[in-house]
Coordinates of C-alpha atoms in Angstrom, one line a residue:
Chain A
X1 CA 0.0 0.0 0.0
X2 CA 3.1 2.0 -0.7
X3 CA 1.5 5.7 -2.4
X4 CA 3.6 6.5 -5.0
X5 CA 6.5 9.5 -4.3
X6 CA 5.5 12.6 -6.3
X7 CA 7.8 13.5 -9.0
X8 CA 9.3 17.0 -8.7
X9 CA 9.4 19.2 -11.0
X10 CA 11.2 22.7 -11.4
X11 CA 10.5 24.9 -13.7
X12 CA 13.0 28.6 -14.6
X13 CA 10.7 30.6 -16.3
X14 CA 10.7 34.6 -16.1
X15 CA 7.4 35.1 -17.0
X16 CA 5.2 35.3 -14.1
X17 CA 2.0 34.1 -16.0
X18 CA 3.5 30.8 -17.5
X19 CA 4.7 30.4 -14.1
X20 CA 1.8 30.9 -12.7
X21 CA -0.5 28.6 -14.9
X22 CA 2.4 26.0 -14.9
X23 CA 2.0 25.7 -11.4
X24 CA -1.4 24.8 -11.0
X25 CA -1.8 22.8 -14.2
X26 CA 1.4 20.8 -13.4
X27 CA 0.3 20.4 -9.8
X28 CA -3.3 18.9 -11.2
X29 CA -1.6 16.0 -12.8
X30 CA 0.1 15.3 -9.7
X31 CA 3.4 16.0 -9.6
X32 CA 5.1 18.1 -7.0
X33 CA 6.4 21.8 -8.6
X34 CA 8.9 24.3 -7.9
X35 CA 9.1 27.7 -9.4
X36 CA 11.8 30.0 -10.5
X37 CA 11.9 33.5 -12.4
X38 CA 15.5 32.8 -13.3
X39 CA 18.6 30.8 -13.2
X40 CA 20.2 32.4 -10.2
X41 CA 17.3 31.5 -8.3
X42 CA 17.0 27.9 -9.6
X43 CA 20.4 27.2 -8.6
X44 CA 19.6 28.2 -5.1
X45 CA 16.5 26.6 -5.3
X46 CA 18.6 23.4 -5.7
X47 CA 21.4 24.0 -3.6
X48 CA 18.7 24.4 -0.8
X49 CA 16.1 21.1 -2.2
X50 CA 18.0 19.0 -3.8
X51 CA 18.2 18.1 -7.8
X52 CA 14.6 17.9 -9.4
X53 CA 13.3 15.0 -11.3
X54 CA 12.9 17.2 -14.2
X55 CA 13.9 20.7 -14.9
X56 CA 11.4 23.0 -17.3
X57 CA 13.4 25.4 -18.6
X58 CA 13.1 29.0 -20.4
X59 CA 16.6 30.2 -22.4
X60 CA 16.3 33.9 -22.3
X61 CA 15.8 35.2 -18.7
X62 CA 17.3 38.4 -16.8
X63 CA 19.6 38.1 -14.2
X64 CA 21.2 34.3 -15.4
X65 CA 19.6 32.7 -18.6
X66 CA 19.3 29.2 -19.8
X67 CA 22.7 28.6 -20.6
X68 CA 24.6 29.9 -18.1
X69 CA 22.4 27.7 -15.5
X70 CA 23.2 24.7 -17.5
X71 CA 26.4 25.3 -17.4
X72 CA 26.9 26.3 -13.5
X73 CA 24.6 23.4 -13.0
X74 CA 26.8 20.3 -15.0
X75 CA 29.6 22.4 -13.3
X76 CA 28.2 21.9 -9.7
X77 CA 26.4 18.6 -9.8
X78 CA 27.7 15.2 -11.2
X79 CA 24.1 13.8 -11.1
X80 CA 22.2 14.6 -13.8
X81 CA 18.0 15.2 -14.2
X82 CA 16.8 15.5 -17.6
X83 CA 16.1 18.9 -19.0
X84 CA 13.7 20.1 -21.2
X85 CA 14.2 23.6 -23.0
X86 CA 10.9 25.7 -23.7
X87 CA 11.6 28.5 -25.8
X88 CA 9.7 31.2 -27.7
X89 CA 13.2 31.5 -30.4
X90 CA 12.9 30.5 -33.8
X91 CA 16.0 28.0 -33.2
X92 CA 14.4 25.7 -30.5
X93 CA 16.5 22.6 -31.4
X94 CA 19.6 24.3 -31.3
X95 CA 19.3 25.8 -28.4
X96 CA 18.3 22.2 -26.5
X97 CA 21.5 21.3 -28.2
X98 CA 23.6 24.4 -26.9
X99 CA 23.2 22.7 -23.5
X100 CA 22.4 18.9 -24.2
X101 CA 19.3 19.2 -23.4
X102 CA 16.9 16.0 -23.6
X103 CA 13.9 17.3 -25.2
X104 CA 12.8 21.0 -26.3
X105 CA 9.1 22.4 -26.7
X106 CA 8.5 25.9 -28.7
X107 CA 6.2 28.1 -27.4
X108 CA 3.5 28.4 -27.1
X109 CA 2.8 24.7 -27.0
X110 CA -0.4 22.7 -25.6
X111 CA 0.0 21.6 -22.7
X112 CA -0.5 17.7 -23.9
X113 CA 2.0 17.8 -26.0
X114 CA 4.5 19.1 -23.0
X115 CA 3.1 16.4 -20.2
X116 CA 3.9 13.8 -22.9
X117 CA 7.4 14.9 -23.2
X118 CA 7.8 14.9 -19.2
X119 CA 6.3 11.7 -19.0
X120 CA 9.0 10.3 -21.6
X121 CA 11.7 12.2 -19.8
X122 CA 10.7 10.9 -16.4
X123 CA 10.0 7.4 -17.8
X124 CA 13.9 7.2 -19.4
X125 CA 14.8 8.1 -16.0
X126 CA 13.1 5.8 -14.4
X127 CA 14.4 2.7 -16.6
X128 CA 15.8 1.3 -13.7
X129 CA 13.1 1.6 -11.1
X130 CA 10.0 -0.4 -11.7
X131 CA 8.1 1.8 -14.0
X132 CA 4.7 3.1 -12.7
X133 CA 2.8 5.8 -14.4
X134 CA -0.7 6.4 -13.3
X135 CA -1.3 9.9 -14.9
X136 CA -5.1 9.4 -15.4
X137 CA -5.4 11.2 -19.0
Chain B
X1 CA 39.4 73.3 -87.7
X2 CA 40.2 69.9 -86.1
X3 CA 41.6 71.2 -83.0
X4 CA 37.9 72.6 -82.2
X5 CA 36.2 69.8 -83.7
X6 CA 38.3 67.6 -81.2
X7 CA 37.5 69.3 -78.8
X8 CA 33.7 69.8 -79.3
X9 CA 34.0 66.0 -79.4
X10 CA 35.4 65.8 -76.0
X11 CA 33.1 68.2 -74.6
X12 CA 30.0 66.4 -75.6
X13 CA 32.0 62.7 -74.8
X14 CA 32.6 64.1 -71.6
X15 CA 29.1 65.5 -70.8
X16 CA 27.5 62.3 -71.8
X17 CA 29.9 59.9 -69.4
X18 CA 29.7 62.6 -66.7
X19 CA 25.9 62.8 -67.1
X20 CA 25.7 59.1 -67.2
X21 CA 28.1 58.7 -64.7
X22 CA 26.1 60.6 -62.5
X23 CA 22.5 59.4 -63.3
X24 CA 24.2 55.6 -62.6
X25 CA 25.4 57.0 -58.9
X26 CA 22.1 58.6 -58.1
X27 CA 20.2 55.6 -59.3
X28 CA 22.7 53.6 -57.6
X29 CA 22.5 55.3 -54.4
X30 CA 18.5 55.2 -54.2
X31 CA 18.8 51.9 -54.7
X32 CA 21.3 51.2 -51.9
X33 CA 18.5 52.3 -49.6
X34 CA 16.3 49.7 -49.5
X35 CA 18.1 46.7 -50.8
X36 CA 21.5 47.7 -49.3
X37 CA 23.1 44.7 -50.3
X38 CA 22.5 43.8 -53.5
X39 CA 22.6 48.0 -54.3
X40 CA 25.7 48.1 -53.0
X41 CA 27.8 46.1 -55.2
X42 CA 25.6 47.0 -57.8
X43 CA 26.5 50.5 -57.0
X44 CA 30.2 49.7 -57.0
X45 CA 30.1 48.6 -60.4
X46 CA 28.3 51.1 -62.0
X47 CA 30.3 53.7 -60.4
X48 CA 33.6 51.8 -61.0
X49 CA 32.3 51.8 -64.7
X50 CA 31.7 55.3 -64.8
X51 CA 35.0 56.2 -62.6
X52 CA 37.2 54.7 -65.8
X53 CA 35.0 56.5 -67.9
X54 CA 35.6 59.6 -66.8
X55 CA 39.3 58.4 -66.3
X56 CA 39.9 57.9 -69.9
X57 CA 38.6 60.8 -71.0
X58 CA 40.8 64.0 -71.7
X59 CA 42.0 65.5 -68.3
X60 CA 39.5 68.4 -68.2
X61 CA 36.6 66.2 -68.8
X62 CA 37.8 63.6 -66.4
X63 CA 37.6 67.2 -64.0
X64 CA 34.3 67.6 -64.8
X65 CA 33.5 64.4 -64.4
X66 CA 34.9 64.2 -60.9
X67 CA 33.2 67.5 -60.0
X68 CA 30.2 65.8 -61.2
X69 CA 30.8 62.3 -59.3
X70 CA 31.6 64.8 -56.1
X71 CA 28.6 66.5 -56.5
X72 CA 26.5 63.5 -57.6
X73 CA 27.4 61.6 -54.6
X74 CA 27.5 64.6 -52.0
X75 CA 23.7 65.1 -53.6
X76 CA 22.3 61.8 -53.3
X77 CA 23.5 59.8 -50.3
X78 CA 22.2 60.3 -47.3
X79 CA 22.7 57.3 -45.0
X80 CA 26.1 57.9 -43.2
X81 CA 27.5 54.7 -44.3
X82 CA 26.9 56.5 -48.2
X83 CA 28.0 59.8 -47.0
X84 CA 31.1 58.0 -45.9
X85 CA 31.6 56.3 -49.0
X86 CA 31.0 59.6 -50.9
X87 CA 33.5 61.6 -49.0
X88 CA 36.3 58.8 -50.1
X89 CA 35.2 59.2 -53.8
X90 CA 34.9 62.7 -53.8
X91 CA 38.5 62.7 -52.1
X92 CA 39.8 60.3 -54.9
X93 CA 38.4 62.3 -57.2
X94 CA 39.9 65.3 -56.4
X95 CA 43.5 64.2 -56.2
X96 CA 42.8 62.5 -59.3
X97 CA 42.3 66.2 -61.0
X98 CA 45.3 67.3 -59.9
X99 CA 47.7 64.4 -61.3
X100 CA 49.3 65.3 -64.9
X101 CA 47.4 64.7 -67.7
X102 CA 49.5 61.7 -68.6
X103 CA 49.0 59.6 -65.6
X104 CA 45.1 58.7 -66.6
X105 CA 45.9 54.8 -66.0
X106 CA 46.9 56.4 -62.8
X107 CA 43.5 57.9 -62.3
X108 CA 42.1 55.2 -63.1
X109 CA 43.4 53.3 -60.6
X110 CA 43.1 55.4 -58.0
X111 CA 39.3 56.2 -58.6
X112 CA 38.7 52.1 -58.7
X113 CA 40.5 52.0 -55.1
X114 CA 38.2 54.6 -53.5
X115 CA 35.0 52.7 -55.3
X116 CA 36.3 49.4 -53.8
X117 CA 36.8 51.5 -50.5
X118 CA 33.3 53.0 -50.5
X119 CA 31.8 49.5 -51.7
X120 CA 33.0 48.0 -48.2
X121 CA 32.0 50.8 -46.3
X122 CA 28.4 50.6 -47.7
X123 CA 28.3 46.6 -47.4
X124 CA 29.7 46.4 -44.4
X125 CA 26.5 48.7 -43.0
X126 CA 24.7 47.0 -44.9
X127 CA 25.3 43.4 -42.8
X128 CA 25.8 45.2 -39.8
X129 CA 22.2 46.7 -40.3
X130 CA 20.9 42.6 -41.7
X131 CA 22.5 41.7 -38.5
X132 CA 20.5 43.8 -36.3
X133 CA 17.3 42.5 -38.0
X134 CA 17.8 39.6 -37.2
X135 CA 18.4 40.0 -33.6
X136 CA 15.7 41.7 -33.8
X137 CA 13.3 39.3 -34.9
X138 CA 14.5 36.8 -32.5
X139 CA 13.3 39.0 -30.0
X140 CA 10.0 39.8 -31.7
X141 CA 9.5 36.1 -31.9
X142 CA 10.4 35.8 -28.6
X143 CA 8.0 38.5 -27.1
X144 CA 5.3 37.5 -29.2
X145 CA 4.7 34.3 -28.0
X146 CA 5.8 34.4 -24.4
X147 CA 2.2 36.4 -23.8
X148 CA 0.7 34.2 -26.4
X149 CA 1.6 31.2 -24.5
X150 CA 0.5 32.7 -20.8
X151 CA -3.1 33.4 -22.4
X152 CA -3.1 29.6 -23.8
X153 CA -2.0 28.3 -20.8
X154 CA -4.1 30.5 -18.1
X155 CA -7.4 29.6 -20.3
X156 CA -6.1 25.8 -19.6
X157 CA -6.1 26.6 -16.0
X158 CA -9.7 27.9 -16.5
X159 CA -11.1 24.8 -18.3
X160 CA -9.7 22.8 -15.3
X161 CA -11.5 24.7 -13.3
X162 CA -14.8 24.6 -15.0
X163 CA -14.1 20.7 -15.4
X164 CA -14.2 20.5 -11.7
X165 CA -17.3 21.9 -11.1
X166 CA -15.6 25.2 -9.8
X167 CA -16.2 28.8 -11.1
X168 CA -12.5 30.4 -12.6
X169 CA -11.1 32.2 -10.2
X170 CA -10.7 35.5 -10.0
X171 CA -6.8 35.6 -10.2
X172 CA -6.7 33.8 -13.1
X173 CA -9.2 36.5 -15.2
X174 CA -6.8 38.9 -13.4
X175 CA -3.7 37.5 -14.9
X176 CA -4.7 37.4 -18.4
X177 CA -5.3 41.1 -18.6
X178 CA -1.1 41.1 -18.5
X179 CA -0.5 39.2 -21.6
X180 CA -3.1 40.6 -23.7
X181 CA -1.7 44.3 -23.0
X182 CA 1.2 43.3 -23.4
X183 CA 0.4 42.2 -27.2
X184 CA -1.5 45.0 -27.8
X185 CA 1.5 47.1 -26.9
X186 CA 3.7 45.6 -28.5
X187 CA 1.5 45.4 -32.0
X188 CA 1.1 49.4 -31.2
X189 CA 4.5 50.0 -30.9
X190 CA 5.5 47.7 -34.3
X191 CA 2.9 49.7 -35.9
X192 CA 4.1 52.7 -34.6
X193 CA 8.0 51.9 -35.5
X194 CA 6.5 50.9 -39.0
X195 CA 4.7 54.3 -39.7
X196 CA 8.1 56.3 -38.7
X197 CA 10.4 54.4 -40.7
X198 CA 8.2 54.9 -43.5
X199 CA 7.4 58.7 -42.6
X200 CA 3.9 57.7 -42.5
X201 CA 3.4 58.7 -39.0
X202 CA 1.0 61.9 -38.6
X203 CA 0.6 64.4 -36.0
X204 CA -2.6 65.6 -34.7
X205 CA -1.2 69.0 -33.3
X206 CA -3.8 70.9 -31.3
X207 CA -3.3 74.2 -28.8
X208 CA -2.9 72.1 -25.7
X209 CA -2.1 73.1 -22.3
X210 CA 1.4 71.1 -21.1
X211 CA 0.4 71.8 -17.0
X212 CA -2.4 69.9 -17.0
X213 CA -1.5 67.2 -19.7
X214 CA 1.1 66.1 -17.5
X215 CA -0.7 66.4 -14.7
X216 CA -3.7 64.5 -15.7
X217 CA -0.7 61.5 -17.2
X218 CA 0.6 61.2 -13.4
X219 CA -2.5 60.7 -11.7
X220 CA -3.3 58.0 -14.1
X221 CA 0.3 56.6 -13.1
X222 CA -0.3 57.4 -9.3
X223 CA -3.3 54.4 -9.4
X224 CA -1.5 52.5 -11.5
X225 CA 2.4 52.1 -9.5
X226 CA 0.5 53.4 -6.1
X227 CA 3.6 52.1 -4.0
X228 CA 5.7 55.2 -6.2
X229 CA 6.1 58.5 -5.4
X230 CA 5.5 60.9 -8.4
X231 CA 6.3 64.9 -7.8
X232 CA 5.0 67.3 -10.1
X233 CA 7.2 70.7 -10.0
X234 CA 4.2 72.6 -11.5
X235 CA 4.5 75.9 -12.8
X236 CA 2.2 78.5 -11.5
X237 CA 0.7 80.1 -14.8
X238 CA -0.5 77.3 -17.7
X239 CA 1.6 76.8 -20.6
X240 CA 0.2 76.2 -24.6
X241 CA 1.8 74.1 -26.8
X242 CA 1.2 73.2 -30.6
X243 CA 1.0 69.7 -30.1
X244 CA -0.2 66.4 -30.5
X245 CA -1.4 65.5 -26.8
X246 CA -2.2 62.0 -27.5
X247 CA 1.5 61.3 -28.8
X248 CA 3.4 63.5 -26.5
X249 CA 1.2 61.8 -23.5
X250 CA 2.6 58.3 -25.3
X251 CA 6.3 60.1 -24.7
X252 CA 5.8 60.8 -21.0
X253 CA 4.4 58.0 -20.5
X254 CA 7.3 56.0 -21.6
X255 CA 9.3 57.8 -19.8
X256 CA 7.3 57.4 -16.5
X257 CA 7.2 53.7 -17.4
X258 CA 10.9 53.1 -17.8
X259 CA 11.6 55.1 -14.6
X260 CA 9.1 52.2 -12.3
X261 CA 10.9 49.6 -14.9
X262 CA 14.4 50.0 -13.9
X263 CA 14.3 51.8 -10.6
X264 CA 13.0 50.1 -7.5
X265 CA 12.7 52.9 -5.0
X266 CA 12.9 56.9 -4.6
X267 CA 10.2 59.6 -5.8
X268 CA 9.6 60.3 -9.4
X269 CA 10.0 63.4 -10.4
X270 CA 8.7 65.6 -13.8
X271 CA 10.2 69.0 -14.3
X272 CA 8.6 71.3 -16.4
X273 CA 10.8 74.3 -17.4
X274 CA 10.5 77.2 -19.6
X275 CA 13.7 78.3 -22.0
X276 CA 13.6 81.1 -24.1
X277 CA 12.7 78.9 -27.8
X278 CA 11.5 75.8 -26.2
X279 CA 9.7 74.3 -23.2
X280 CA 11.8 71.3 -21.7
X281 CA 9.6 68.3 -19.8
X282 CA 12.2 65.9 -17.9
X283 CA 11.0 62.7 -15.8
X284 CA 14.3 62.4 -12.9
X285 CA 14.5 58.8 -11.0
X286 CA 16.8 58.3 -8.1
X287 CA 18.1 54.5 -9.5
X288 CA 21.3 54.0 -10.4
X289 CA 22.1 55.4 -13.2
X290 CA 23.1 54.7 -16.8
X291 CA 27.1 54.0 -17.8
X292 CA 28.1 56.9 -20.4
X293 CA 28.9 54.0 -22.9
X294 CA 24.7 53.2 -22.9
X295 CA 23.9 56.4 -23.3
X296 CA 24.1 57.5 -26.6
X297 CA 22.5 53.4 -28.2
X298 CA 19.7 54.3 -25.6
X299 CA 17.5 56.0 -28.3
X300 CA 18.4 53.7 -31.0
X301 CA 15.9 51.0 -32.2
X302 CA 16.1 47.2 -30.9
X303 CA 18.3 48.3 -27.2
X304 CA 17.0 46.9 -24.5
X305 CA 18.0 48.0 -20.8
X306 CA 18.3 45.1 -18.2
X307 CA 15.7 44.8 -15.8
X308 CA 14.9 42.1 -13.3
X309 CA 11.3 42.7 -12.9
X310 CA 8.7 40.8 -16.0
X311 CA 8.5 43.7 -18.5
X312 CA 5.7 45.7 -19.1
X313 CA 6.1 47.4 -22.1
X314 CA 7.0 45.8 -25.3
X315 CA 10.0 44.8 -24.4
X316 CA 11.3 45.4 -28.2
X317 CA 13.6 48.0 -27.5
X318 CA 11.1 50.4 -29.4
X319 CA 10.2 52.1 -26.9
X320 CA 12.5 55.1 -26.8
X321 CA 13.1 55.1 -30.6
X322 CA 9.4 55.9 -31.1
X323 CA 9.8 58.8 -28.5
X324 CA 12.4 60.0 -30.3
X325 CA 10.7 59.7 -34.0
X326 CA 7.5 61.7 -31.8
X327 CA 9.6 64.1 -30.9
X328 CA 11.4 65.0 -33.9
X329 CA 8.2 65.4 -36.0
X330 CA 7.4 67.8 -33.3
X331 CA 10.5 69.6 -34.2
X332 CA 12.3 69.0 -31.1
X333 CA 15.1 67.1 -29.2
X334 CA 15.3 64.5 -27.0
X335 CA 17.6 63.4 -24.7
X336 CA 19.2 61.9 -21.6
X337 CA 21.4 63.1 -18.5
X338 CA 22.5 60.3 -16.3
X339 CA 24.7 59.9 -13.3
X340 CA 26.0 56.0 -12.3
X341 CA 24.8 55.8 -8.5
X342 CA 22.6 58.9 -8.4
X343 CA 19.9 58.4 -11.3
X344 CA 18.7 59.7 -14.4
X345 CA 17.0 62.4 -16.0
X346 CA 15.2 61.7 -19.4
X347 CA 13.7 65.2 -21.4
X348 CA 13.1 66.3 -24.3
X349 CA 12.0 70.2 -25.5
X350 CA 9.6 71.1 -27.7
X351 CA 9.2 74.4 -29.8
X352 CA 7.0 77.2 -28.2
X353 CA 4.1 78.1 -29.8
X354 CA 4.7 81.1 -32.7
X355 CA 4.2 84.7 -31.1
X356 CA 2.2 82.9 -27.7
X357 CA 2.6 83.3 -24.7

């Protein structure tokens, strides 16, 4: 009768309203999400929490953008989570491959299409551990 | 006899190359405008063609024909990239006039150097300028469908909510008024940018009273960033302008904008002061200032300032280069005075009103 250990999932985003919506439509399918308006923070964020089973994550932000938090991030932490770049830029693709990214999503995007990327993402993961999805959609 | 008829021969050779020479710059250079590129090299080989022309023409035609080219090119090029490449012609072409009349291969080459020279100069603004374009459509694409995807994703949040039985909550309608003003501003301020560039931008100028235009902008920006403090340093007696309110309340408010944007704390203050030819309206923040290397790209189109808060206004980096288009169809100047650690001031004049006041 083990209940199943939410999946966390951050997400470095500088727009407050995709943050926002993210949030609470990421949190309906049940997986446990933290926020971050850029890459300085996200770094802190996992200094303080721990890496995230999944990292959402915008390229051009104030303050510290996509690829400098990649890069401090391989820098500071053997373990890797996957990553998936969601950008508004014209050159999606190369961007997720600027930072070896795992997947990429160009905005705007439905919302399907991105919880069927994280579930892939979290599923290669996962190989190891007995897989167990239960996303009800 | 032949002597003259020779040289009635030369005259008319040489007015035909110098006039062709010159119709082939002019056209060249108009050209060069709007497809810089290709106009460019195009350019270069029309005027290399007309520069051995001339060069292999008797020495006082090929005089002429420099004089021409000089005046040709001084006449007809007007970005500063062309002006630059017309002062190197014009300079080769007037140490060509004064080399012996034997040295024409001489000439010749010289003239071809300086078109080579002003060729590079041209295309090198030219890429510079493709270059920009590009960045800037990055960004466009970049701005356009960050508030796109906040609306697609906040009406999601909405749909759950209605799935579940719930009615939408009230932040949610709250948040999407945001992103929609944000795309209207920034399809305003494309349009805007668009009409400029094109000269296509017209002013409805009306007698309009400054005092109580800026007056009436702040209390609007009082509600708006309540936690700000804005000071007025109203003059006693009103003050008429020619103007076009709606567009210079656009300016201010721009201004006003940028000063909540990329200050965090201390009053904001609008000065309002009268010089002899021109009224000048400044909006003075306490943040920290602007490095003197900024300055002068501030007004330029695509330049973005950094700012850590989610940016309200278009975020293009059009902002200030509309202000200044507004302003200089208003005949007057705009500018900025800024001091690292102790803020800035942003102003511009505008022309009093003929014989008023």
């Amino acid at each position: 009768m083990k209940t199943q250990e939410l999946k966390t999932i951050l997400i470095v985003e500088d727009d407050q309203d995709i943050l926002f919506s993210m949030e609470m439509l990421l949190e309906c399918e049940n997986y446990q999400v933290q926020t971050a308006k850029n890459g300085k923070v996200a770094l802190d964020l996992i200094k303080t929490h721990g890496l995230p089973h999944l990292i959402l994550l915008d390229m051009m932000m104030p303050v510290m953008d996509g690829w400098e938090f990649s890069h401090q991030l391989a820098a500071q932490y053997k373990k890797r989570c996957p990553i998936i770049v969601m950008t508004g830029a014209a050159d999606a693709q190369q961007r997720a491959r600027d930072i070896n990214a795992n997947d990429w999503i160009e905005k705007p995007f439905e919302l399907n299409k991105l919880l069927v990327k994280i579930r892939k993402n979290l599923d290669e993961e996962n190989k190891c551990n007995k897989p167990l999805m239960e996303n009800g959609l | 006899m032949t002597t003259t008829n020779d040289e009635n021969k030369a005259e008319s050779m040489l007015k035909n190359a110098a006039e062709k020479a010159a119709l082939l710059l002019k056209d060249a250079a108009e050209k060069a405008s709007h497809l810089p590129l290709d106009a460019a090299e195009k350019a270069a080989l029309m005027t290399m063609n007309a520069a051995e022309k001339a060069a292999q023409l008797p020495l006082d035609a090929a005089e002429k024909a420099a004089l021409l080219l000089k005046e040709t090119t001084e006449r007809n090029m007007f970005m500063p990239a062309e002006i630059k490449a017309a002062l190197v012609l014009k300079d080769a072409a007037e140490q060509a006039c004064l080399m012996p009349k034997d040295s024409v291969s001489k000439m010749t080459e010289l003239l071809n150097d300086a078109t080579r020279k002003a060729v590079l100069i041209i295309k090198e603004e030219a890429e510079e300028l493709t270059a920009k374009k590009n960045k800037f459509l990055d960004l466009a694409a970049h701005e356009l469908r960050n508030p796109i995807t906040s609306i697609s994703l906040l009406l999601k949040v909405a749909e759950k909510q209605i799935e579940a039985g719930q009615p939408v909550a009230v932040n949610v309608l709250e948040r999407l008024r945001g992103p929609v003003d944000r795309l209207v501003r920034l399809v305003v301020d494309l349009l805007d940018m668009s009409n400029l560039e094109r000269g296509t931008l017209v002013l409805v100028k009306a007698k309009t009273n400054i005092v109580s235009l800026i007056s009436q902008c702040l209390e609007e920006f009082q509600i708006q960033a309540s936690e700000r403090n804005f000071i007025f340093n109203k003059p006693s007696e009103s003050i008429e302008l020619n103007i076009d309110p709606l567009r210079i309340n656009q300016v201010l408010s721009n201004f006003l904008d940028n000063a909540i944007k990329y200050t965090h704390r201390g009053d904001i203050e609008v000065s309002l002061v009268e010089m002899s030819q021109t009224v000048r309206i400044s909006v003075i923040d306490h943040g920290e200032g602007i490095h003197p290397e900024k300055l002068s790209s501030l007004f330029t189109t695509f330049f973005r300032g950094s700012s850590d808060v989610t940016v309200q206004t278009s975020g293009l980096g059009l902002g200030l280069s509309v202000c200044k288009g507004i302003i200089e169809l208003h005949h007057g100047t705009i500018g900025v005075l800024s001091e690292v650690g102790k803020g800035s001031a942003f102003y511009f004049d505008l022309p009093k009103m003929d014989g008023a006041l």
